[in-house]
Amino acid sequence: MVEAHISDAEWQVMQVVWEREAATAAEVIAALTPSTSWRHRTIRTLLSRLVDKGVLAAEADGNRYLYRPLVTRGKCVREEGRSFLKKVFGGDAAELLVHFVRGAEIPPERIEELKRLLDEKLPPH
Protein backbone atom coordinates (compact mmCIF):
# COMPACT_ATOMS: atom_id res chain seq x y z
CA MET A 1 0.00 0.00 0.00
CA VAL A 2 1.17 3.50 -0.73
CA GLU A 3 2.09 5.06 2.59
CA ALA A 4 1.73 8.67 1.55
CA HIS A 5 -0.66 10.55 -0.66
CA ILE A 6 0.68 11.31 -4.11
CA SER A 7 -0.10 14.86 -5.20
CA ASP A 8 -1.46 15.67 -8.65
CA ALA A 9 1.97 16.93 -9.73
CA GLU A 10 3.69 13.82 -8.37
CA TRP A 11 1.12 11.69 -10.20
CA GLN A 12 2.21 13.27 -13.51
CA VAL A 13 5.83 12.39 -12.76
CA MET A 14 4.86 8.83 -11.85
CA GLN A 15 2.95 8.45 -15.13
CA VAL A 16 6.16 9.15 -17.05
CA VAL A 17 8.18 6.67 -14.99
CA TRP A 18 5.47 3.98 -15.18
CA GLU A 19 5.27 4.35 -18.96
CA ARG A 20 9.03 3.91 -19.34
CA GLU A 21 9.49 1.45 -16.42
CA ALA A 22 12.65 3.44 -15.60
CA ALA A 23 13.66 7.00 -16.44
CA THR A 24 16.38 9.53 -15.78
CA ALA A 25 15.53 12.99 -14.50
CA ALA A 26 16.37 14.35 -17.98
CA GLU A 27 13.83 11.97 -19.57
CA VAL A 28 11.12 12.99 -17.09
CA ILE A 29 11.94 16.66 -17.68
CA ALA A 30 11.78 16.19 -21.46
CA ALA A 31 8.42 14.43 -21.17
CA LEU A 32 6.79 16.97 -18.84
CA THR A 33 8.23 20.32 -19.92
CA PRO A 34 6.08 20.66 -23.08
CA SER A 35 2.81 20.13 -21.16
CA THR A 36 3.64 21.96 -17.92
CA SER A 37 5.19 25.27 -16.96
CA TRP A 38 7.49 23.52 -14.50
CA ARG A 39 11.17 24.30 -14.29
CA HIS A 40 13.77 21.54 -14.25
CA ARG A 41 14.35 22.09 -10.55
CA THR A 42 10.63 21.59 -9.81
CA ILE A 43 10.62 18.22 -11.56
CA ARG A 44 13.79 17.16 -9.74
CA THR A 45 12.15 18.15 -6.44
CA LEU A 46 9.08 16.06 -7.31
CA LEU A 47 11.32 13.08 -8.11
CA SER A 48 13.08 13.52 -4.77
CA ARG A 49 9.77 13.66 -2.88
CA LEU A 50 8.60 10.47 -4.57
CA VAL A 51 11.84 8.75 -3.52
CA ASP A 52 11.31 10.01 0.06
CA LYS A 53 7.74 8.67 0.01
CA GLY A 54 9.00 5.24 -1.04
CA VAL A 55 7.20 5.08 -4.39
CA LEU A 56 10.32 5.58 -6.53
CA ALA A 57 13.81 4.15 -6.24
CA ALA A 58 16.80 6.21 -7.37
CA GLU A 59 19.73 4.10 -8.60
CA ALA A 60 23.06 5.72 -9.42
CA ASP A 61 23.89 5.24 -13.09
CA GLY A 62 27.19 6.99 -13.74
CA ASN A 63 26.71 10.71 -13.08
CA ARG A 64 22.89 10.49 -13.13
CA TYR A 65 20.10 8.65 -11.37
CA LEU A 66 17.74 6.14 -12.89
CA TYR A 67 14.30 6.25 -11.30
CA ARG A 68 12.23 3.07 -11.06
CA PRO A 69 8.74 2.69 -9.62
CA LEU A 70 8.52 0.74 -6.36
CA VAL A 71 4.73 0.51 -6.63
CA THR A 72 2.55 -0.32 -9.59
CA ARG A 73 0.18 2.13 -11.17
CA GLY A 74 -2.69 -0.21 -10.27
CA LYS A 75 -1.74 -0.16 -6.59
CA CYS A 76 -1.65 3.65 -6.59
CA VAL A 77 -4.98 3.83 -8.43
CA ARG A 78 -6.57 1.56 -5.81
CA GLU A 79 -5.14 3.59 -2.93
CA GLU A 80 -6.16 6.92 -4.46
CA GLY A 81 -9.60 5.46 -5.17
CA ARG A 82 -9.99 4.40 -1.53
CA SER A 83 -8.87 7.82 -0.36
CA PHE A 84 -11.31 9.58 -2.72
CA LEU A 85 -14.17 7.27 -1.70
CA LYS A 86 -13.55 7.92 1.99
CA LYS A 87 -13.03 11.68 1.63
CA VAL A 88 -15.86 12.51 -0.78
CA PHE A 89 -18.45 9.79 -0.13
CA GLY A 90 -17.70 8.83 3.46
CA GLY A 91 -16.60 5.38 2.30
CA ASP A 92 -20.01 4.59 0.75
CA ALA A 93 -19.21 2.85 -2.55
CA ALA A 94 -22.87 2.55 -3.51
CA GLU A 95 -23.30 6.32 -3.20
CA LEU A 96 -20.24 6.86 -5.38
CA LEU A 97 -21.61 4.50 -8.06
CA VAL A 98 -25.03 6.14 -8.03
CA HIS A 99 -23.44 9.58 -8.33
CA PHE A 100 -21.29 8.67 -11.31
CA VAL A 101 -23.88 6.56 -13.11
CA ARG A 102 -26.43 9.37 -12.92
CA GLY A 103 -24.00 11.91 -14.35
CA ALA A 104 -22.26 9.82 -17.01
CA GLU A 105 -22.93 8.77 -20.57
CA ILE A 106 -22.16 5.05 -20.56
CA PRO A 107 -22.04 2.91 -23.71
CA PRO A 108 -24.49 -0.04 -23.70
CA GLU A 109 -21.72 -2.66 -23.59
CA ARG A 110 -20.25 -1.07 -20.46
CA ILE A 111 -23.74 -1.01 -18.86
CA GLU A 112 -23.97 -4.76 -19.45
CA GLU A 113 -20.54 -5.20 -17.87
CA LEU A 114 -21.61 -3.13 -14.84
CA LYS A 115 -24.79 -5.22 -14.51
CA ARG A 116 -22.72 -8.42 -14.50
CA LEU A 117 -20.34 -7.03 -11.88
CA LEU A 118 -23.23 -5.94 -9.65
CA ASP A 119 -24.98 -9.31 -10.09
CA GLU A 120 -21.78 -11.01 -8.89
CA LYS A 121 -22.05 -8.98 -5.67
CA LEU A 122 -25.52 -10.35 -4.89
CA PRO A 123 -25.59 -13.14 -2.33
CA PRO A 124 -26.53 -16.59 -3.71
CA HIS A 125 -30.25 -17.41 -3.57
mmCIF file of N, CA and C in Angstrom:
data_model
loop_
_atom_site.group_PDB
_atom_site.id
_atom_site.type_symbol
_atom_site.label_atom_id
_atom_site.label_comp_id
_atom_site.label_asym_id
_atom_site.label_seq_id
_atom_site.Cartn_x
_atom_site.Cartn_y
_atom_site.Cartn_z
ATOM 1 N N MET A 1 0.842 -1.187 0.000
ATOM 2 C CA MET A 1 0.000 0.000 0.000
ATOM 3 C C MET A 1 0.886 1.248 0.000
ATOM 4 N N VAL A 2 0.436 2.240 -0.707
ATOM 5 C CA VAL A 2 1.166 3.500 -0.731
ATOM 6 C C VAL A 2 1.015 4.148 0.638
ATOM 7 N N GLU A 3 2.124 4.498 1.247
ATOM 8 C CA GLU A 3 2.094 5.055 2.592
ATOM 9 C C GLU A 3 1.687 6.515 2.618
ATOM 10 N N ALA A 4 1.995 7.238 1.565
ATOM 11 C CA ALA A 4 1.734 8.670 1.555
ATOM 12 C C ALA A 4 0.917 9.024 0.320
ATOM 13 N N HIS A 5 0.133 10.053 0.457
ATOM 14 C CA HIS A 5 -0.659 10.549 -0.659
ATOM 15 C C HIS A 5 0.265 11.088 -1.744
ATOM 16 N N ILE A 6 -0.066 10.786 -2.976
ATOM 17 C CA ILE A 6 0.684 11.310 -4.114
ATOM 18 C C ILE A 6 -0.090 12.492 -4.660
ATOM 19 N N SER A 7 0.554 13.648 -4.705
ATOM 20 C CA SER A 7 -0.104 14.862 -5.200
ATOM 21 C C SER A 7 -0.366 14.754 -6.700
ATOM 22 N N ASP A 8 -1.174 15.659 -7.220
ATOM 23 C CA ASP A 8 -1.461 15.673 -8.651
ATOM 24 C C ASP A 8 -0.176 15.841 -9.464
ATOM 25 N N ALA A 9 0.702 16.719 -9.024
ATOM 26 C CA ALA A 9 1.969 16.929 -9.732
ATOM 27 C C ALA A 9 2.835 15.669 -9.677
ATOM 28 N N GLU A 10 2.901 15.042 -8.508
ATOM 29 C CA GLU A 10 3.688 13.816 -8.372
ATOM 30 C C GLU A 10 3.105 12.709 -9.243
ATOM 31 N N TRP A 11 1.792 12.696 -9.367
ATOM 32 C CA TRP A 11 1.124 11.691 -10.199
ATOM 33 C C TRP A 11 1.599 11.825 -11.655
ATOM 34 N N GLN A 12 1.740 13.049 -12.143
ATOM 35 C CA GLN A 12 2.209 13.270 -13.512
ATOM 36 C C GLN A 12 3.628 12.725 -13.702
ATOM 37 N N VAL A 13 4.471 12.925 -12.706
ATOM 38 C CA VAL A 13 5.832 12.392 -12.758
ATOM 39 C C VAL A 13 5.793 10.866 -12.776
ATOM 40 N N MET A 14 4.968 10.291 -11.910
ATOM 41 C CA MET A 14 4.858 8.835 -11.849
ATOM 42 C C MET A 14 4.374 8.259 -13.176
ATOM 43 N N GLN A 15 3.451 8.939 -13.840
ATOM 44 C CA GLN A 15 2.949 8.454 -15.130
ATOM 45 C C GLN A 15 4.103 8.270 -16.117
ATOM 46 N N VAL A 16 5.010 9.231 -16.138
ATOM 47 C CA VAL A 16 6.163 9.154 -17.048
ATOM 48 C C VAL A 16 7.027 7.950 -16.685
ATOM 49 N N VAL A 17 7.314 7.771 -15.411
ATOM 50 C CA VAL A 17 8.180 6.673 -14.989
ATOM 51 C C VAL A 17 7.491 5.325 -15.218
ATOM 52 N N TRP A 18 6.194 5.229 -14.911
ATOM 53 C CA TRP A 18 5.472 3.976 -15.177
ATOM 54 C C TRP A 18 5.495 3.629 -16.660
ATOM 55 N N GLU A 19 5.282 4.599 -17.518
ATOM 56 C CA GLU A 19 5.274 4.349 -18.963
ATOM 57 C C GLU A 19 6.610 3.803 -19.447
ATOM 58 N N ARG A 20 7.694 4.309 -18.890
ATOM 59 C CA ARG A 20 9.032 3.911 -19.340
ATOM 60 C C ARG A 20 9.612 2.760 -18.517
ATOM 61 N N GLU A 21 9.025 2.461 -17.377
ATOM 62 C CA GLU A 21 9.493 1.450 -16.424
ATOM 63 C C GLU A 21 10.752 1.884 -15.679
ATOM 64 N N ALA A 22 11.489 2.814 -16.243
ATOM 65 C CA ALA A 22 12.646 3.443 -15.602
ATOM 66 C C ALA A 22 12.964 4.683 -16.409
ATOM 67 N N ALA A 23 13.375 5.753 -15.729
ATOM 68 C CA ALA A 23 13.660 7.000 -16.440
ATOM 69 C C ALA A 23 14.667 7.826 -15.666
ATOM 70 N N THR A 24 15.472 8.562 -16.399
ATOM 71 C CA THR A 24 16.377 9.526 -15.779
ATOM 72 C C THR A 24 15.599 10.817 -15.548
ATOM 73 N N ALA A 25 16.160 11.690 -14.729
ATOM 74 C CA ALA A 25 15.525 12.994 -14.504
ATOM 75 C C ALA A 25 15.390 13.740 -15.828
ATOM 76 N N ALA A 26 16.410 13.657 -16.677
ATOM 77 C CA ALA A 26 16.367 14.349 -17.978
ATOM 78 C C ALA A 26 15.209 13.838 -18.832
ATOM 79 N N GLU A 27 14.946 12.539 -18.790
ATOM 80 C CA GLU A 27 13.834 11.973 -19.568
ATOM 81 C C GLU A 27 12.488 12.449 -19.023
ATOM 82 N N VAL A 28 12.366 12.513 -17.703
ATOM 83 C CA VAL A 28 11.124 12.994 -17.094
ATOM 84 C C VAL A 28 10.928 14.470 -17.434
ATOM 85 N N ILE A 29 11.991 15.230 -17.346
ATOM 86 C CA ILE A 29 11.937 16.664 -17.678
ATOM 87 C C ILE A 29 11.512 16.841 -19.142
ATOM 88 N N ALA A 30 12.110 16.083 -20.032
ATOM 89 C CA ALA A 30 11.781 16.186 -21.461
ATOM 90 C C ALA A 30 10.318 15.819 -21.717
ATOM 91 N N ALA A 31 9.806 14.856 -20.975
ATOM 92 C CA ALA A 31 8.421 14.426 -21.168
ATOM 93 C C ALA A 31 7.419 15.433 -20.619
ATOM 94 N N LEU A 32 7.758 16.092 -19.505
ATOM 95 C CA LEU A 32 6.794 16.972 -18.836
ATOM 96 C C LEU A 32 6.891 18.443 -19.221
ATOM 97 N N THR A 33 8.048 18.891 -19.629
ATOM 98 C CA THR A 33 8.231 20.316 -19.920
ATOM 99 C C THR A 33 7.250 20.845 -20.982
ATOM 100 N N PRO A 34 7.000 20.124 -22.077
ATOM 101 C CA PRO A 34 6.077 20.662 -23.085
ATOM 102 C C PRO A 34 4.634 20.854 -22.575
ATOM 103 N N SER A 35 4.211 20.055 -21.613
ATOM 104 C CA SER A 35 2.815 20.127 -21.160
ATOM 105 C C SER A 35 2.629 20.852 -19.822
ATOM 106 N N THR A 36 3.727 21.254 -19.201
ATOM 107 C CA THR A 36 3.641 21.962 -17.920
ATOM 108 C C THR A 36 4.497 23.233 -17.999
ATOM 109 N N SER A 37 4.333 24.072 -17.033
ATOM 110 C CA SER A 37 5.192 25.271 -16.957
ATOM 111 C C SER A 37 6.276 25.071 -15.899
ATOM 112 N N TRP A 38 6.532 23.826 -15.546
ATOM 113 C CA TRP A 38 7.493 23.521 -14.496
ATOM 114 C C TRP A 38 8.922 23.714 -14.969
ATOM 115 N N ARG A 39 9.738 24.190 -14.048
ATOM 116 C CA ARG A 39 11.175 24.303 -14.295
ATOM 117 C C ARG A 39 11.836 22.953 -13.986
ATOM 118 N N HIS A 40 13.030 22.792 -14.481
ATOM 119 C CA HIS A 40 13.768 21.535 -14.255
ATOM 120 C C HIS A 40 13.883 21.236 -12.768
ATOM 121 N N ARG A 41 14.168 22.269 -11.990
ATOM 122 C CA ARG A 41 14.346 22.089 -10.545
ATOM 123 C C ARG A 41 13.060 21.578 -9.887
ATOM 124 N N THR A 42 11.929 22.045 -10.350
ATOM 125 C CA THR A 42 10.634 21.590 -9.814
ATOM 126 C C THR A 42 10.464 20.090 -10.040
ATOM 127 N N ILE A 43 10.770 19.644 -11.238
ATOM 128 C CA ILE A 43 10.623 18.215 -11.556
ATOM 129 C C ILE A 43 11.608 17.386 -10.742
ATOM 130 N N ARG A 44 12.812 17.880 -10.574
ATOM 131 C CA ARG A 44 13.789 17.159 -9.741
ATOM 132 C C ARG A 44 13.314 17.088 -8.276
ATOM 133 N N THR A 45 12.694 18.154 -7.800
ATOM 134 C CA THR A 45 12.145 18.154 -6.439
ATOM 135 C C THR A 45 11.027 17.121 -6.324
ATOM 136 N N LEU A 46 10.165 17.045 -7.326
ATOM 137 C CA LEU A 46 9.084 16.060 -7.308
ATOM 138 C C LEU A 46 9.646 14.642 -7.309
ATOM 139 N N LEU A 47 10.674 14.394 -8.108
ATOM 140 C CA LEU A 47 11.324 13.078 -8.110
ATOM 141 C C LEU A 47 11.873 12.752 -6.720
ATOM 142 N N SER A 48 12.523 13.722 -6.099
ATOM 143 C CA SER A 48 13.085 13.523 -4.766
ATOM 144 C C SER A 48 11.994 13.206 -3.740
ATOM 145 N N ARG A 49 10.894 13.917 -3.808
ATOM 146 C CA ARG A 49 9.772 13.661 -2.884
ATOM 147 C C ARG A 49 9.230 12.254 -3.063
ATOM 148 N N LEU A 50 9.122 11.819 -4.305
ATOM 149 C CA LEU A 50 8.604 10.475 -4.568
ATOM 150 C C LEU A 50 9.560 9.408 -4.046
ATOM 151 N N VAL A 51 10.859 9.668 -4.108
ATOM 152 C CA VAL A 51 11.838 8.754 -3.517
ATOM 153 C C VAL A 51 11.651 8.737 -2.003
ATOM 154 N N ASP A 52 11.510 9.914 -1.396
ATOM 155 C CA ASP A 52 11.309 10.014 0.055
ATOM 156 C C ASP A 52 10.034 9.299 0.504
ATOM 157 N N LYS A 53 9.008 9.324 -0.322
ATOM 158 C CA LYS A 53 7.736 8.669 0.009
ATOM 159 C C LYS A 53 7.783 7.160 -0.210
ATOM 160 N N GLY A 54 8.858 6.681 -0.832
ATOM 161 C CA GLY A 54 8.999 5.241 -1.043
ATOM 162 C C GLY A 54 8.258 4.705 -2.252
ATOM 163 N N VAL A 55 7.890 5.564 -3.191
ATOM 164 C CA VAL A 55 7.202 5.077 -4.388
ATOM 165 C C VAL A 55 8.132 5.007 -5.600
ATOM 166 N N LEU A 56 9.286 5.662 -5.504
ATOM 167 C CA LEU A 56 10.322 5.585 -6.532
ATOM 168 C C LEU A 56 11.639 5.184 -5.893
ATOM 169 N N ALA A 57 12.435 4.441 -6.639
ATOM 170 C CA ALA A 57 13.812 4.150 -6.237
ATOM 171 C C ALA A 57 14.721 4.955 -7.146
ATOM 172 N N ALA A 58 15.801 5.468 -6.594
ATOM 173 C CA ALA A 58 16.796 6.206 -7.375
ATOM 174 C C ALA A 58 18.091 5.405 -7.346
ATOM 175 N N GLU A 59 18.510 4.900 -8.502
ATOM 176 C CA GLU A 59 19.728 4.104 -8.596
ATOM 177 C C GLU A 59 20.786 4.915 -9.332
ATOM 178 N N ALA A 60 21.963 5.009 -8.755
ATOM 179 C CA ALA A 60 23.061 5.721 -9.419
ATOM 180 C C ALA A 60 23.420 4.993 -10.705
ATOM 181 N N ASP A 61 23.538 5.773 -11.775
ATOM 182 C CA ASP A 61 23.888 5.235 -13.088
ATOM 183 C C ASP A 61 24.898 6.208 -13.694
ATOM 184 N N GLY A 62 26.162 6.035 -13.330
ATOM 185 C CA GLY A 62 27.188 6.992 -13.738
ATOM 186 C C GLY A 62 26.992 8.301 -12.990
ATOM 187 N N ASN A 63 26.880 9.403 -13.735
ATOM 188 C CA ASN A 63 26.709 10.709 -13.084
ATOM 189 C C ASN A 63 25.234 11.138 -13.043
ATOM 190 N N ARG A 64 24.338 10.193 -13.185
ATOM 191 C CA ARG A 64 22.894 10.488 -13.130
ATOM 192 C C ARG A 64 22.190 9.412 -12.327
ATOM 193 N N TYR A 65 20.915 9.638 -12.061
ATOM 194 C CA TYR A 65 20.100 8.649 -11.368
ATOM 195 C C TYR A 65 19.067 8.082 -12.321
ATOM 196 N N LEU A 66 18.797 6.811 -12.156
ATOM 197 C CA LEU A 66 17.738 6.138 -12.889
ATOM 198 C C LEU A 66 16.624 5.880 -11.887
ATOM 199 N N TYR A 67 15.451 6.386 -12.189
ATOM 200 C CA TYR A 67 14.300 6.253 -11.298
ATOM 201 C C TYR A 67 13.429 5.097 -11.749
ATOM 202 N N ARG A 68 13.092 4.230 -10.794
ATOM 203 C CA ARG A 68 12.229 3.073 -11.061
ATOM 204 C C ARG A 68 11.071 3.087 -10.075
ATOM 205 N N PRO A 69 9.879 2.728 -10.541
ATOM 206 C CA PRO A 69 8.740 2.689 -9.618
ATOM 207 C C PRO A 69 8.873 1.527 -8.633
ATOM 208 N N LEU A 70 8.541 1.788 -7.385
ATOM 209 C CA LEU A 70 8.515 0.742 -6.363
ATOM 210 C C LEU A 70 7.101 0.235 -6.132
ATOM 211 N N VAL A 71 6.133 0.929 -6.709
ATOM 212 C CA VAL A 71 4.734 0.512 -6.634
ATOM 213 C C VAL A 71 4.147 0.550 -8.041
ATOM 214 N N THR A 72 3.183 -0.296 -8.275
ATOM 215 C CA THR A 72 2.546 -0.324 -9.586
ATOM 216 C C THR A 72 1.522 0.800 -9.697
ATOM 217 N N ARG A 73 1.212 1.140 -10.923
ATOM 218 C CA ARG A 73 0.178 2.134 -11.170
ATOM 219 C C ARG A 73 -1.151 1.641 -10.594
ATOM 220 N N GLY A 74 -1.440 0.366 -10.786
ATOM 221 C CA GLY A 74 -2.689 -0.211 -10.272
ATOM 222 C C GLY A 74 -2.819 -0.061 -8.769
ATOM 223 N N LYS A 75 -1.724 -0.285 -8.050
ATOM 224 C CA LYS A 75 -1.744 -0.156 -6.593
ATOM 225 C C LYS A 75 -2.030 1.295 -6.197
ATOM 226 N N CYS A 76 -1.406 2.229 -6.887
ATOM 227 C CA CYS A 76 -1.647 3.648 -6.590
ATOM 228 C C CYS A 76 -3.075 4.051 -6.937
ATOM 229 N N VAL A 77 -3.593 3.538 -8.045
ATOM 230 C CA VAL A 77 -4.978 3.835 -8.428
ATOM 231 C C VAL A 77 -5.927 3.331 -7.347
ATOM 232 N N ARG A 78 -5.710 2.110 -6.868
ATOM 233 C CA ARG A 78 -6.572 1.559 -5.812
ATOM 234 C C ARG A 78 -6.507 2.410 -4.544
ATOM 235 N N GLU A 79 -5.300 2.797 -4.159
ATOM 236 C CA GLU A 79 -5.139 3.588 -2.935
ATOM 237 C C GLU A 79 -5.779 4.965 -3.085
ATOM 238 N N GLU A 80 -5.554 5.611 -4.229
ATOM 239 C CA GLU A 80 -6.161 6.924 -4.464
ATOM 240 C C GLU A 80 -7.683 6.796 -4.525
ATOM 241 N N GLY A 81 -8.159 5.702 -5.109
ATOM 242 C CA GLY A 81 -9.602 5.459 -5.169
ATOM 243 C C GLY A 81 -10.201 5.317 -3.778
ATOM 244 N N ARG A 82 -9.519 4.554 -2.920
ATOM 245 C CA ARG A 82 -9.993 4.395 -1.533
ATOM 246 C C ARG A 82 -10.010 5.733 -0.805
ATOM 247 N N SER A 83 -8.964 6.515 -1.011
ATOM 248 C CA SER A 83 -8.868 7.819 -0.362
ATOM 249 C C SER A 83 -9.999 8.741 -0.839
ATOM 250 N N PHE A 84 -10.243 8.767 -2.141
ATOM 251 C CA PHE A 84 -11.313 9.582 -2.718
ATOM 252 C C PHE A 84 -12.678 9.125 -2.189
ATOM 253 N N LEU A 85 -12.902 7.828 -2.187
ATOM 254 C CA LEU A 85 -14.169 7.272 -1.703
ATOM 255 C C LEU A 85 -14.419 7.682 -0.254
ATOM 256 N N LYS A 86 -13.408 7.564 0.573
ATOM 257 C CA LYS A 86 -13.546 7.917 1.988
ATOM 258 C C LYS A 86 -13.767 9.415 2.174
ATOM 259 N N LYS A 87 -12.975 10.231 1.466
ATOM 260 C CA LYS A 87 -13.033 11.683 1.635
ATOM 261 C C LYS A 87 -14.328 12.268 1.092
ATOM 262 N N VAL A 88 -14.733 11.865 -0.105
ATOM 263 C CA VAL A 88 -15.856 12.507 -0.778
ATOM 264 C C VAL A 88 -17.187 11.833 -0.471
ATOM 265 N N PHE A 89 -17.195 10.515 -0.321
ATOM 266 C CA PHE A 89 -18.449 9.792 -0.131
ATOM 267 C C PHE A 89 -18.536 9.076 1.213
ATOM 268 N N GLY A 90 -17.659 9.439 2.145
ATOM 269 C CA GLY A 90 -17.699 8.832 3.464
ATOM 270 C C GLY A 90 -17.511 7.330 3.450
ATOM 271 N N GLY A 91 -16.855 6.815 2.402
ATOM 272 C CA GLY A 91 -16.605 5.381 2.299
ATOM 273 C C GLY A 91 -17.750 4.598 1.685
ATOM 274 N N ASP A 92 -18.827 5.259 1.290
ATOM 275 C CA ASP A 92 -20.012 4.586 0.749
ATOM 276 C C ASP A 92 -19.863 4.370 -0.761
ATOM 277 N N ALA A 93 -19.447 3.158 -1.138
ATOM 278 C CA ALA A 93 -19.208 2.851 -2.549
ATOM 279 C C ALA A 93 -20.494 2.909 -3.360
ATOM 280 N N ALA A 94 -21.600 2.499 -2.777
ATOM 281 C CA ALA A 94 -22.874 2.549 -3.507
ATOM 282 C C ALA A 94 -23.234 3.989 -3.862
ATOM 283 N N GLU A 95 -23.011 4.909 -2.938
ATOM 284 C CA GLU A 95 -23.295 6.325 -3.200
ATOM 285 C C GLU A 95 -22.405 6.859 -4.324
ATOM 286 N N LEU A 96 -21.151 6.459 -4.314
ATOM 287 C CA LEU A 96 -20.242 6.857 -5.378
ATOM 288 C C LEU A 96 -20.744 6.349 -6.723
ATOM 289 N N LEU A 97 -21.121 5.073 -6.803
ATOM 290 C CA LEU A 97 -21.610 4.499 -8.058
ATOM 291 C C LEU A 97 -22.860 5.214 -8.548
ATOM 292 N N VAL A 98 -23.801 5.450 -7.649
ATOM 293 C CA VAL A 98 -25.035 6.141 -8.028
ATOM 294 C C VAL A 98 -24.700 7.528 -8.571
ATOM 295 N N HIS A 99 -23.831 8.236 -7.897
ATOM 296 C CA HIS A 99 -23.445 9.581 -8.329
ATOM 297 C C HIS A 99 -22.873 9.567 -9.749
ATOM 298 N N PHE A 100 -21.934 8.675 -10.006
ATOM 299 C CA PHE A 100 -21.287 8.668 -11.311
ATOM 300 C C PHE A 100 -22.184 8.107 -12.411
ATOM 301 N N VAL A 101 -22.985 7.115 -12.093
ATOM 302 C CA VAL A 101 -23.884 6.558 -13.111
ATOM 303 C C VAL A 101 -24.920 7.589 -13.528
ATOM 304 N N ARG A 102 -25.440 8.335 -12.587
ATOM 305 C CA ARG A 102 -26.435 9.372 -12.923
ATOM 306 C C ARG A 102 -25.847 10.469 -13.804
ATOM 307 N N GLY A 103 -24.599 10.778 -13.635
ATOM 308 C CA GLY A 103 -24.003 11.905 -14.351
ATOM 309 C C GLY A 103 -23.170 11.529 -15.561
ATOM 310 N N ALA A 104 -23.156 10.259 -15.940
ATOM 311 C CA ALA A 104 -22.260 9.825 -17.014
ATOM 312 C C ALA A 104 -23.030 9.275 -18.210
ATOM 313 N N GLU A 105 -22.445 9.453 -19.380
ATOM 314 C CA GLU A 105 -22.929 8.765 -20.572
ATOM 315 C C GLU A 105 -22.131 7.472 -20.672
ATOM 316 N N ILE A 106 -22.833 6.345 -20.593
ATOM 317 C CA ILE A 106 -22.161 5.050 -20.561
ATOM 318 C C ILE A 106 -22.608 4.237 -21.775
ATOM 319 N N PRO A 107 -21.672 3.735 -22.558
ATOM 320 C CA PRO A 107 -22.043 2.911 -23.713
ATOM 321 C C PRO A 107 -22.768 1.638 -23.267
ATOM 322 N N PRO A 108 -23.699 1.149 -24.077
ATOM 323 C CA PRO A 108 -24.488 -0.040 -23.696
ATOM 324 C C PRO A 108 -23.656 -1.244 -23.269
ATOM 325 N N GLU A 109 -22.523 -1.484 -23.953
ATOM 326 C CA GLU A 109 -21.715 -2.662 -23.589
ATOM 327 C C GLU A 109 -21.106 -2.512 -22.195
ATOM 328 N N ARG A 110 -20.791 -1.294 -21.802
ATOM 329 C CA ARG A 110 -20.254 -1.069 -20.462
ATOM 330 C C ARG A 110 -21.363 -1.205 -19.417
ATOM 331 N N ILE A 111 -22.595 -0.826 -19.776
ATOM 332 C CA ILE A 111 -23.736 -1.009 -18.864
ATOM 333 C C ILE A 111 -23.931 -2.500 -18.588
ATOM 334 N N GLU A 112 -23.844 -3.307 -19.634
ATOM 335 C CA GLU A 112 -23.970 -4.759 -19.445
ATOM 336 C C GLU A 112 -22.860 -5.291 -18.540
ATOM 337 N N GLU A 113 -21.655 -4.793 -18.720
ATOM 338 C CA GLU A 113 -20.539 -5.198 -17.871
ATOM 339 C C GLU A 113 -20.795 -4.802 -16.422
ATOM 340 N N LEU A 114 -21.294 -3.584 -16.200
ATOM 341 C CA LEU A 114 -21.614 -3.129 -14.844
ATOM 342 C C LEU A 114 -22.712 -3.995 -14.224
ATOM 343 N N LYS A 115 -23.723 -4.343 -15.014
ATOM 344 C CA LYS A 115 -24.794 -5.222 -14.509
ATOM 345 C C LYS A 115 -24.226 -6.559 -14.050
ATOM 346 N N ARG A 116 -23.332 -7.130 -14.874
ATOM 347 C CA ARG A 116 -22.720 -8.416 -14.499
ATOM 348 C C ARG A 116 -21.922 -8.297 -13.205
ATOM 349 N N LEU A 117 -21.139 -7.224 -13.096
ATOM 350 C CA LEU A 117 -20.344 -7.032 -11.884
ATOM 351 C C LEU A 117 -21.231 -6.880 -10.646
ATOM 352 N N LEU A 118 -22.316 -6.128 -10.782
ATOM 353 C CA LEU A 118 -23.234 -5.938 -9.653
ATOM 354 C C LEU A 118 -23.953 -7.243 -9.322
ATOM 355 N N ASP A 119 -24.330 -8.014 -10.339
ATOM 356 C CA ASP A 119 -24.979 -9.309 -10.094
ATOM 357 C C ASP A 119 -24.052 -10.248 -9.318
ATOM 358 N N GLU A 120 -22.753 -10.171 -9.596
ATOM 359 C CA GLU A 120 -21.781 -11.013 -8.894
ATOM 360 C C GLU A 120 -21.717 -10.656 -7.408
ATOM 361 N N LYS A 121 -22.071 -9.434 -7.075
ATOM 362 C CA LYS A 121 -22.046 -8.983 -5.673
ATOM 363 C C LYS A 121 -23.252 -9.459 -4.873
ATOM 364 N N LEU A 122 -24.311 -9.877 -5.591
ATOM 365 C CA LEU A 122 -25.517 -10.346 -4.894
ATOM 366 C C LEU A 122 -25.227 -11.671 -4.202
ATOM 367 N N PRO A 123 -25.783 -11.842 -2.991
ATOM 368 C CA PRO A 123 -25.591 -13.140 -2.330
ATOM 369 C C PRO A 123 -26.334 -14.238 -3.082
ATOM 370 N N PRO A 124 -25.849 -15.477 -3.024
ATOM 371 C CA PRO A 124 -26.535 -16.585 -3.707
ATOM 372 C C PRO A 124 -27.949 -16.780 -3.143
ATOM 373 N N HIS A 125 -28.853 -17.212 -4.008
ATOM 374 C CA HIS A 125 -30.250 -17.405 -3.574
ATOM 375 C C HIS A 125 -30.398 -18.566 -2.677
#
